[in-house]
Coordinates of C-alpha atoms in Angstrom, one line a residue:
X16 CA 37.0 17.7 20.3
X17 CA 34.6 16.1 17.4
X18 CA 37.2 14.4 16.2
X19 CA 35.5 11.1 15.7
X20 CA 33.5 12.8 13.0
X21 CA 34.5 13.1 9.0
X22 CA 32.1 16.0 8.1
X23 CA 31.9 18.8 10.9
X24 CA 28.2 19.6 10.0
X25 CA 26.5 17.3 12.3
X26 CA 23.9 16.9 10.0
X27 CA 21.4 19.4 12.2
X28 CA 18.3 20.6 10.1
X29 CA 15.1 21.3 11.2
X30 CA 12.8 24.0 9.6
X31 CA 9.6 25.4 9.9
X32 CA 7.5 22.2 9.9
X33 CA 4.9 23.8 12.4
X34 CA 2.3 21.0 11.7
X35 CA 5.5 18.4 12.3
X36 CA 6.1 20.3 15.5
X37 CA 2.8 20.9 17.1
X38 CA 1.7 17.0 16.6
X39 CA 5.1 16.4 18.2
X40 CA 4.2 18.7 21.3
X41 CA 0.6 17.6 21.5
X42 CA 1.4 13.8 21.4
X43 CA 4.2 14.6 24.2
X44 CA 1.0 15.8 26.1
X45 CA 1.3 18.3 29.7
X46 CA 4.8 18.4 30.8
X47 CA 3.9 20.4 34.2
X48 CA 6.5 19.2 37.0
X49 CA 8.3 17.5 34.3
X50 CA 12.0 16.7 34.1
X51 CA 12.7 16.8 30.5
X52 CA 15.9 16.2 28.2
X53 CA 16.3 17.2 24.7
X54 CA 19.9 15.9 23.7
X55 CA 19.6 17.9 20.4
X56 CA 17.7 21.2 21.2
X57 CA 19.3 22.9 18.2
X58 CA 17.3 26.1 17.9
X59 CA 14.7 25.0 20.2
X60 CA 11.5 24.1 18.0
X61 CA 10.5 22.0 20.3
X62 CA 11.0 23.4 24.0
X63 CA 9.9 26.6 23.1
X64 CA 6.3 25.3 22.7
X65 CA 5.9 22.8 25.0
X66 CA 2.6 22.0 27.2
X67 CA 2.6 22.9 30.9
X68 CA 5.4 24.5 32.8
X69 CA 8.0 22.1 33.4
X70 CA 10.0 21.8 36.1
X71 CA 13.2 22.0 34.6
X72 CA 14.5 21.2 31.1
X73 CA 18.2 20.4 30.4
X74 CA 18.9 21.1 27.1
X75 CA 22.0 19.6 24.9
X76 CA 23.6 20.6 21.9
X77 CA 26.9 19.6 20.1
X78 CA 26.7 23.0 17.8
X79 CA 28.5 26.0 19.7
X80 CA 26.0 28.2 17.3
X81 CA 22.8 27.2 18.9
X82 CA 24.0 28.7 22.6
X83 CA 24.8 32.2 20.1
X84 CA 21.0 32.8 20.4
X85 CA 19.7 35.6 23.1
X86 CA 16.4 33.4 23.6
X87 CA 16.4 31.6 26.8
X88 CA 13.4 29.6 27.7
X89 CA 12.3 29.4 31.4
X90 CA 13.7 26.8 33.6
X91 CA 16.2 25.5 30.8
X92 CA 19.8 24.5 31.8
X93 CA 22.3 24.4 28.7
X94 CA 25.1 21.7 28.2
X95 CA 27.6 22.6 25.0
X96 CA 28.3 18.8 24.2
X97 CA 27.8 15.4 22.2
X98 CA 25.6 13.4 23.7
X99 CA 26.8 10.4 21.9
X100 CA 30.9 11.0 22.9
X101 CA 29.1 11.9 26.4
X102 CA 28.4 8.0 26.8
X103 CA 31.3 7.1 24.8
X104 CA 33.6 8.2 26.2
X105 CA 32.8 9.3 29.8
X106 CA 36.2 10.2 30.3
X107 CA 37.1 13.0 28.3
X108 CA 33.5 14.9 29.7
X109 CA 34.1 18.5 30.4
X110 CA 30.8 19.4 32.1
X111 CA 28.6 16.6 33.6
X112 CA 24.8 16.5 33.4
X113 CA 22.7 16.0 36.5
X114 CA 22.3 12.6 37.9
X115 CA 18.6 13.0 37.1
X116 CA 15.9 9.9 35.7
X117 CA 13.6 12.3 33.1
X118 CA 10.4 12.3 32.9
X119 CA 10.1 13.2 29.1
X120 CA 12.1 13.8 26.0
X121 CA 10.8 15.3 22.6
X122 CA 14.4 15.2 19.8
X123 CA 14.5 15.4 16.6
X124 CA 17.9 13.4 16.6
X125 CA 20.7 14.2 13.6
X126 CA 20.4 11.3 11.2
X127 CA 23.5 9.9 9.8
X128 CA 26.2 11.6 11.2
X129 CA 29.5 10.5 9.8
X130 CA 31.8 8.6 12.1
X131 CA 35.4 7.7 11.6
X132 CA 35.7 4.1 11.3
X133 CA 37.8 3.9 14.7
X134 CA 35.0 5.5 16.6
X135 CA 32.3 3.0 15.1
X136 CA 34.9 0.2 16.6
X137 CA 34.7 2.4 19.9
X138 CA 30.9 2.7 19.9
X139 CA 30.4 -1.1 19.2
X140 CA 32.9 -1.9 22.0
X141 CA 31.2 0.2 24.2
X142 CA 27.2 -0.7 23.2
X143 CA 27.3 -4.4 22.3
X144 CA 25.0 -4.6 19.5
X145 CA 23.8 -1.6 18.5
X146 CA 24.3 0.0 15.1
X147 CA 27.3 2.6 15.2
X148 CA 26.7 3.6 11.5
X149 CA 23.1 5.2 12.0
X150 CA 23.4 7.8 14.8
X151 CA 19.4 8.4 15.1
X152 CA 18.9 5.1 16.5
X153 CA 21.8 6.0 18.9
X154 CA 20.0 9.2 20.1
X155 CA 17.5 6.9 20.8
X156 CA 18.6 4.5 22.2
X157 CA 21.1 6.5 24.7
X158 CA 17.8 9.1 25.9
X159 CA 15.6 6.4 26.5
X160 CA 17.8 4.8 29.0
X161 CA 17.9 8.1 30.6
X162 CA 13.9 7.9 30.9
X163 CA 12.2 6.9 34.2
X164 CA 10.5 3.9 34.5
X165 CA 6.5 5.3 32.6
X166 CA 7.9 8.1 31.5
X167 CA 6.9 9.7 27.9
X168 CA 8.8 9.9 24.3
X169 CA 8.7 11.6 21.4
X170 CA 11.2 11.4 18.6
X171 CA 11.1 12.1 14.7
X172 CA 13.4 9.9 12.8
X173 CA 14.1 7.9 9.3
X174 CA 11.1 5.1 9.0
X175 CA 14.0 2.9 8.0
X176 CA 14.2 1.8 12.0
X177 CA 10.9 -0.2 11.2
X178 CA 12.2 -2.6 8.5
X179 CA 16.0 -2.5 8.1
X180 CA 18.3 -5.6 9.0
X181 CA 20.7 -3.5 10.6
X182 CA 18.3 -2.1 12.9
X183 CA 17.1 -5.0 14.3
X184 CA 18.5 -4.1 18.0
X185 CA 16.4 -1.1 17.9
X186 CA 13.6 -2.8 17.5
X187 CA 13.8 -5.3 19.7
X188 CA 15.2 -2.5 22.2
X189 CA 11.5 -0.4 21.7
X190 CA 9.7 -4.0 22.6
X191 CA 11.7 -4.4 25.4
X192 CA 12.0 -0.6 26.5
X193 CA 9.9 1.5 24.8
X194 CA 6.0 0.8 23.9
X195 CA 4.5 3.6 21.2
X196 CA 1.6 5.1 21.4
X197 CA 1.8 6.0 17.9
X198 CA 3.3 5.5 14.8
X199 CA 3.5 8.2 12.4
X200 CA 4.9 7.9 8.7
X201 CA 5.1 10.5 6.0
X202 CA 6.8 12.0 3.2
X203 CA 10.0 13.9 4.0
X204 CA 8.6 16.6 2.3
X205 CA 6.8 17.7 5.3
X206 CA 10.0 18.3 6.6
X207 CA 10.3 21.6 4.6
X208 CA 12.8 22.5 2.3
X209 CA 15.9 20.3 3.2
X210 CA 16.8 17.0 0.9
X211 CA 17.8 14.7 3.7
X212 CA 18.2 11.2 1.6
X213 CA 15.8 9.5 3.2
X214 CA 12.5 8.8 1.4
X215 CA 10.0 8.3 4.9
X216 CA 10.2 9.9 8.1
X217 CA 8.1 9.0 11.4
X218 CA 7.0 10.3 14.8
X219 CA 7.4 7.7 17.4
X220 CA 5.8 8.4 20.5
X221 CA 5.1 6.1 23.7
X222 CA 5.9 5.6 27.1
X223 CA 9.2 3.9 28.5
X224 CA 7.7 0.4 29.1
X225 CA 7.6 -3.2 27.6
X226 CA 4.9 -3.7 25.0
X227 CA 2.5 -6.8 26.0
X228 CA 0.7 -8.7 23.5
X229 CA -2.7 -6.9 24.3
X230 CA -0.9 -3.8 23.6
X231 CA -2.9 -1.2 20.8
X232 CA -0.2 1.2 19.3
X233 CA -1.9 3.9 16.7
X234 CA -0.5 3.2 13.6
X235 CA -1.1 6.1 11.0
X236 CA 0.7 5.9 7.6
X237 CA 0.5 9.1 6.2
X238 CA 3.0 8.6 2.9
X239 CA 0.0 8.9 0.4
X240 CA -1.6 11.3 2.5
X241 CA -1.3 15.7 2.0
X242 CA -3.9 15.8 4.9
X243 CA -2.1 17.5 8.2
X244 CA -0.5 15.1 10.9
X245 CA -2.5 17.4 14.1
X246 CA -6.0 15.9 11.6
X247 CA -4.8 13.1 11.2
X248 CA -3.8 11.5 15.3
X249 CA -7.3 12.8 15.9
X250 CA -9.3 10.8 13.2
X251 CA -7.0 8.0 12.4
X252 CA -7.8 5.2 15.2
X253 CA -5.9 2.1 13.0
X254 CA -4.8 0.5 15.4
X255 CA -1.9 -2.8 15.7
X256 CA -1.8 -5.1 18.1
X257 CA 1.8 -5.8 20.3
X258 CA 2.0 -9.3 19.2
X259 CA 2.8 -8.1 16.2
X260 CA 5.8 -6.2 17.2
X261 CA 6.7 -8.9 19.5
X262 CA 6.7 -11.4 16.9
X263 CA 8.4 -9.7 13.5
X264 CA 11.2 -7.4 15.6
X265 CA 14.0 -9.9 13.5
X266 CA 11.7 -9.1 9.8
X267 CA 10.7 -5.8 9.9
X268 CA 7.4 -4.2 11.4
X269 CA 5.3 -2.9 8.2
X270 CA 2.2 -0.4 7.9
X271 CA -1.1 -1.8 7.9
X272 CA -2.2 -0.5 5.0
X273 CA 1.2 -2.1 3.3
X274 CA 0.7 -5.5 5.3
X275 CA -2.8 -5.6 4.2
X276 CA -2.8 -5.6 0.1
X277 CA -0.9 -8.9 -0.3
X278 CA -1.7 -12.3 0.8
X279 CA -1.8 -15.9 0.0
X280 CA -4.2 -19.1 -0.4
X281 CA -2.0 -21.7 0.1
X282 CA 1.4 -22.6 2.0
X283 CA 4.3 -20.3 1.3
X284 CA 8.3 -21.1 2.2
X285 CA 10.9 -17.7 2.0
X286 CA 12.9 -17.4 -1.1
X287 CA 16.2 -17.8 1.0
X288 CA 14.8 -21.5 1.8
X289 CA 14.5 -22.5 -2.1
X290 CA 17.7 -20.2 -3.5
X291 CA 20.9 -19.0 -2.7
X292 CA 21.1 -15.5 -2.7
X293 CA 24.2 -13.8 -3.6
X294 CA 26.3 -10.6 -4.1
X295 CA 28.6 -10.4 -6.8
X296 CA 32.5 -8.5 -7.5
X297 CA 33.8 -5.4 -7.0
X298 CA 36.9 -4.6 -8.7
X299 CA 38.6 -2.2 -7.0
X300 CA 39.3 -0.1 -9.7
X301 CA 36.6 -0.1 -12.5
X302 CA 38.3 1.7 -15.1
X303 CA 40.7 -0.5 -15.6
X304 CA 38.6 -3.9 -15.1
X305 CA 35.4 -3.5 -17.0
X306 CA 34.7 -2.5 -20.0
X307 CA 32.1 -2.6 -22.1
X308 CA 31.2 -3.3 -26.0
X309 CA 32.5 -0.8 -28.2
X310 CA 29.5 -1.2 -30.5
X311 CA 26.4 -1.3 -28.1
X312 CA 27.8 0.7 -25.3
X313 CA 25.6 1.1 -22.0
X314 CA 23.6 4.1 -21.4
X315 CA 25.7 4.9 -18.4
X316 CA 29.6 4.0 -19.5
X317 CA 31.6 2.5 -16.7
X318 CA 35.0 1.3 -17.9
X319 CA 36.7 1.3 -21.1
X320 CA 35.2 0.0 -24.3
X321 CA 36.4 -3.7 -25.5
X322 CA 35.6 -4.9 -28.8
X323 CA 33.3 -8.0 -28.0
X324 CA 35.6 -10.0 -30.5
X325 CA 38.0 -10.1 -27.6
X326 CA 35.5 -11.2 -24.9
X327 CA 35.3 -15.2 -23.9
X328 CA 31.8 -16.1 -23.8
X329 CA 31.9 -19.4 -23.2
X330 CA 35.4 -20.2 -20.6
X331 CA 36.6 -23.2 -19.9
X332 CA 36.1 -25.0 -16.1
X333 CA 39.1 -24.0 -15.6
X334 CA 39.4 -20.4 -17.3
X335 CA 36.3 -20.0 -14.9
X336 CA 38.4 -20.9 -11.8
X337 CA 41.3 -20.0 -12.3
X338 CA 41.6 -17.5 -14.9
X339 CA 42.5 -16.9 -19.0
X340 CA 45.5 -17.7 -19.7
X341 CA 46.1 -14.4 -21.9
X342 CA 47.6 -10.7 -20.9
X343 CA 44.4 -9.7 -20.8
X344 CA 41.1 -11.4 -21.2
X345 CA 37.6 -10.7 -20.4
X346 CA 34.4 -12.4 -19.5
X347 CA 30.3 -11.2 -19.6
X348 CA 29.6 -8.8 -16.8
X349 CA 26.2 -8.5 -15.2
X350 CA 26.2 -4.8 -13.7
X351 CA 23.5 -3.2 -11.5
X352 CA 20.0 -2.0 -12.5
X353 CA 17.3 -2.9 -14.2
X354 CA 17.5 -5.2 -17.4
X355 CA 15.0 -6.7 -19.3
X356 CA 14.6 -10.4 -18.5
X357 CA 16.3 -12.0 -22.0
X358 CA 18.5 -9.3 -22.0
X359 CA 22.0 -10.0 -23.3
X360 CA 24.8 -8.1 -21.4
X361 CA 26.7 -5.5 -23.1
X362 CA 29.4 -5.3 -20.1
X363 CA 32.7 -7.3 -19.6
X364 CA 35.1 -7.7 -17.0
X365 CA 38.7 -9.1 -17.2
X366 CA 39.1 -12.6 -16.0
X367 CA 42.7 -12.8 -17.1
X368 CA 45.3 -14.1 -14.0
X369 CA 46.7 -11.1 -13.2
X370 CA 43.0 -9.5 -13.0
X371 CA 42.0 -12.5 -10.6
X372 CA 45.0 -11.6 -8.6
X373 CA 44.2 -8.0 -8.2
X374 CA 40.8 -8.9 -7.1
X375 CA 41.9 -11.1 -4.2
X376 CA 44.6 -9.4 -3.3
X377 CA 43.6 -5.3 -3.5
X378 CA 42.2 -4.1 -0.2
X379 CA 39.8 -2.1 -1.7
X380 CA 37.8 -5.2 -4.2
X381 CA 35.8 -8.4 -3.2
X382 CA 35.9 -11.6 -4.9
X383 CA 33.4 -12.5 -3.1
X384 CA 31.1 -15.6 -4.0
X385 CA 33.2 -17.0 -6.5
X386 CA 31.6 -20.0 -6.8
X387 CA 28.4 -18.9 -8.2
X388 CA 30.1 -16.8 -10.7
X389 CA 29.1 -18.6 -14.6
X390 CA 26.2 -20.4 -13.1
X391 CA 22.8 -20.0 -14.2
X392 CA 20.7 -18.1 -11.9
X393 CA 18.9 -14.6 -12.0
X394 CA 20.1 -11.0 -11.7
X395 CA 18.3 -8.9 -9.4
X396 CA 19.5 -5.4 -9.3
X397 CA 20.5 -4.1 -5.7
X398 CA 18.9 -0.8 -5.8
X399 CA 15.6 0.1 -7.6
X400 CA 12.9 2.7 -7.8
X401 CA 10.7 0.4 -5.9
X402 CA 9.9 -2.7 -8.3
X403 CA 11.8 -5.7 -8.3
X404 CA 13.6 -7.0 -12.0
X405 CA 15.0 -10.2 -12.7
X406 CA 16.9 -11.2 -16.1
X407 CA 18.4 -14.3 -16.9
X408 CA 22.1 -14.5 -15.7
X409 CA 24.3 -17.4 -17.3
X410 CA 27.9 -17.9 -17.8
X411 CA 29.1 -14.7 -16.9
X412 CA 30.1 -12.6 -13.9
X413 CA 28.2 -10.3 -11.5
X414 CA 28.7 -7.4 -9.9
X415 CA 27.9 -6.1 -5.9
X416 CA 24.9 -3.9 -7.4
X417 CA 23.3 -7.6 -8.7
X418 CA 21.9 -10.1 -6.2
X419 CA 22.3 -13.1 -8.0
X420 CA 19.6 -15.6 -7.2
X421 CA 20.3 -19.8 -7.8
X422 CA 17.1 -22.1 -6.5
X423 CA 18.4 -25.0 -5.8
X424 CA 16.4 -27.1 -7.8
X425 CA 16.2 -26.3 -11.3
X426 CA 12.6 -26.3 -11.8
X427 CA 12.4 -23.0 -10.1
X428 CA 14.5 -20.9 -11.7
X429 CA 11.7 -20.5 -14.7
X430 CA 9.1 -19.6 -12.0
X431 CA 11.1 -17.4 -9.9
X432 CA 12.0 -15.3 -13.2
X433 CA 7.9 -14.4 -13.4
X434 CA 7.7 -14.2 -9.8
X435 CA 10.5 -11.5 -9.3
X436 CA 9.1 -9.5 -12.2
X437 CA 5.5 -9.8 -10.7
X438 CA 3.8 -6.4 -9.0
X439 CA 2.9 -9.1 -6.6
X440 CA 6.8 -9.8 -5.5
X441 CA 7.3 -5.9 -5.1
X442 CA 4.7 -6.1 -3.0
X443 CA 5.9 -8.3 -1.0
X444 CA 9.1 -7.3 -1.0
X445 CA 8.0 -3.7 0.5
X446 CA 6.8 -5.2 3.6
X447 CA 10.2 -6.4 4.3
X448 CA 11.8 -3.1 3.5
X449 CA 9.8 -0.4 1.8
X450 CA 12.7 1.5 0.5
X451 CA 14.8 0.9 -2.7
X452 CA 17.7 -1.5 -1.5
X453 CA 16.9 -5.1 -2.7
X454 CA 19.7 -6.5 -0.9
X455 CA 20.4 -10.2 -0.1
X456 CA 19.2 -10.1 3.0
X457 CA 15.8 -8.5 2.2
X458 CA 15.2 -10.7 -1.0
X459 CA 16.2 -13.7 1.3
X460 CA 12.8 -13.2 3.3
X461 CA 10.6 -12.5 0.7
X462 CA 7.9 -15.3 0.7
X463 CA 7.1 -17.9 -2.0
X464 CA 4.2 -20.0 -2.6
X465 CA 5.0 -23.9 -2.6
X466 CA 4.4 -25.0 -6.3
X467 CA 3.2 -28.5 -7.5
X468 CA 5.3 -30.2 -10.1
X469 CA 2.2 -29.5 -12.9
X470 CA 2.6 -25.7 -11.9
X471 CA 6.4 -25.4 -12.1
X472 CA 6.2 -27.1 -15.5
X473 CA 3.7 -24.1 -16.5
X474 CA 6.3 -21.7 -16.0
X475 CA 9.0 -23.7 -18.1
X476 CA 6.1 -23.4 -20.8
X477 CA 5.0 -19.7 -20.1
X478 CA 9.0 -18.9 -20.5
X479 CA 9.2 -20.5 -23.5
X480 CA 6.4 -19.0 -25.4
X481 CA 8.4 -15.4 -24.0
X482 CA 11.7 -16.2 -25.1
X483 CA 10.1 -16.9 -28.4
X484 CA 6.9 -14.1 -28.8
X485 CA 8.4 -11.2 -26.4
X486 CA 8.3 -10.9 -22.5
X487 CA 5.7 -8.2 -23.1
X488 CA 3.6 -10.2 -25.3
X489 CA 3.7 -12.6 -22.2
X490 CA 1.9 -10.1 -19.7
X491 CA -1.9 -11.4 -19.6
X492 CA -0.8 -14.8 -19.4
X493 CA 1.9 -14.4 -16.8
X494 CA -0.3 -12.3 -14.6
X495 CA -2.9 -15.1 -15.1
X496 CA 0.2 -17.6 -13.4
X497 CA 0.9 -16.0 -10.6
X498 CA -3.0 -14.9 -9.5
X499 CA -3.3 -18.5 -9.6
X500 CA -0.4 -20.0 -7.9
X501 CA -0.8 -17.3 -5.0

């Protein structure tokens, strides 16, 4: 049993978050008469408290260590087994749950357990669609189809359901399935004492129904906020409309108070309409591959240091394509995080032929993107504290930490590198996904204003004047640009 997992732990935390738990219970409401599943009771925080007396609660747990407990709660049947494997694989099911449509759930799902890759395969065979790598939005998913037809939801869960790519089937599964009432972001802190990796968490609570255009869901973002969650559902009324859900489930839905400190005064296209946007190599075996210069070494040392003499800064066509036709040869290497935007790279890579044959051929690298390797474009690390960076990137390689950006015409690329550095694009960029991965597919949405031909031509200038005074030096000016291109 369980073998479909690589760590045993089943990532199950909860602690004493009472303020957590009572909002929970009080936005779950009177459960009198209630049939109610909880497919992760754990050590029952929630069913312990609930409102009403209901009718009968079936209570699930993978841990054999939660049914060690003498507390028993009234009218509570317990089931020793994983819900997920449950649905899985139907087969292999020792004891079966009753053939029941609940009335309510309250969970506070396990978030990212940790899946063998053969029973992602499994899970995607068997739920077209979904996400097999994020098992909270399986909990989900799985206990609201168990729900009757009106009947009521609570969950606690990573925010990252709201804006990331990969759970776009969630979303569109709540719009279809599952209309909130509320939606509650905070600080994991709350939490208590546990560090779970995630940087938000949310309350999701609603009914099972469709949301309707005219639908008002209660939208409380908490992040900034040390006030208690039972204060805040009372005397927070912000309220979204469902067309908004309807309409951004493929983007991401955002907090109001995030969707309302950016906007624009003229026509705006996305970034992925103007540029390519691109991930770069990874060798397969740094240590051996990159290097770094022996006489301005990185603050973080990844590789083995090269004397720069022995680096090709400026390859051929065809040492680019194909390779330098030495033992061993190496090429600038853009790595991940941030750089200043004139920065020259202090990083290398071999680009030799028997290096450009490891990297196509080793299971464990990607040469992917090759053909925008040596072109000019920017470097955009992957993953940030929160503000997007660009530097210049030109004739060199980069790595799968750097999104490399290429507008397709020309006269962007000098706008685009004070764009990306701007607080504005951050902004932006946190109402596609608030958290600290700038990948591809985020940067891809972010929105851009449609420049004149006079106002591109101001960049080129404003860039010019940098790369001769200082970027710094720059600052006044460059936040003069973009207030008035946006």
């Amino acid at each position: 049993m369980n073998n479909q997992y690589t760590d045993k732990s089943f990532q199950g935390f909860f602690t004493n978050a009472d303020d957590i738990r009572h909002t929970m219970i009080e936005l779950l409401g009177d459960t009198t008469g209630h049939e109610i599943i909880e497919p992760c009771f754990g050590e029952g925080a929630f069913i312990k408290d609930l409102k009403g007396t209901p009718k009968q609660i079936h209570a699930i747990d993978i841990d054999k260590e939660h049914f060690k407990s003498d507390v028993k709660f009234d009218n509570c049947n317990y089931y020793n087994l994983d819900f997920i494997d449950y649905h899985i694989h139907p087969e292999n099911r020792t004891e079966t749950l009753p053939s029941v449509q609940y009335d309510s759930t309250i969970c506070n799902p396990p978030y990212g357990l940790k899946f063998t890759t053969e029973y992602r395969k499994t899970i995607k065979k068997k739920l077209p669609g979904v996400y097999a790598r994020e098992s909270y939005g399986l909990f989900f998913y799985l206990t609201l189809k168990a729900l009757k037809e009106n009947g009521k939801y609570v969950f606690i869960m990573p925010d990252t359901f709201l804006t990331s790519t990969h759970l776009t089937y969630l979303r569109k599964f709540i719009t279809e399935n599952a209309k909130p009432s509320h939606i509650i972001q905070f600080k994991s802190k709350r939490f208590g004492s546990v560090n779970f990796g995630y940087g938000n968490l949310c309350i999701i609570a609603g009914t099972k129904n469709k949301i309707t255009s005219d639908s008002s869901i209660n939208w409380i973002d908490a992040v900034a906020s040390n006030e208690s969650l039972m204060n805040l559902i009372k005397t927070d009324k912000t309220e979204v409309q469902g067309s908004y859900f309807i309409n951004n489930c493929d983007d991401a839905w955002v907090s109001p108070k995030l969707l309302n400190s950016v906007s624009f005064n003229r026509d705006v296209t996305t970034l992925g309409e103007i540029a390519d946007c691109k991930t770069g190599i990874y060798t397969g075996d740094n240590t051996t591959y990159c290097g770094y210069n022996i006489e301005t070494p990185p603050k973080r040392l990844n590789g083995h240091p090269v004397n720069w003499t022995d680096v090709t800064t400026t390859p051929t066509l065809d040492e680019r394509e194909t390779g330098i036709k030495k033992e061993v040869a190496y090429v600038p290497f853009i790595r991940g995080g941030h750089r200043q935007p004139f920065e020259t790279t202090a990083s290398c890579i071999r680009w030799d032929k028997e290096a450009i044959n490891f990297y196509d051929k080793n299971e464990k690298a990607r040469l992917q993107n090759k053909n925008f390797y040596f072109k000019e474009g920017l470097a955009v690390p992957m993953v940030t504290s929160g503000r997007l960076s660009a530097s210049i990137l030109n004739n060199a390689i980069f790595d799968q930490g750097v999104v490399g950006v290429f507008a397709n015409d020309n006269n962007y690329h000098d706008f685009l590198l004070i764009y990306l550095n701007d607080d504005f694009s951050s902004k932006l960029k946190s109402l596609i996904a608030p958290g600290a991965n700038n990948s591809a597919n985020y940067l891809k949405k972010l929105k851009v204003p449609k420049l004149t031909a006079a106002e591109l031509h101001e960049a080129k200038e404003i860039v010019k004047i940098a790369k001769s005074i200082g970027w710094k030096e720059t600052e006044s000016m460059r936040s003069k640009y973009i207030a008035s291109v946006t």
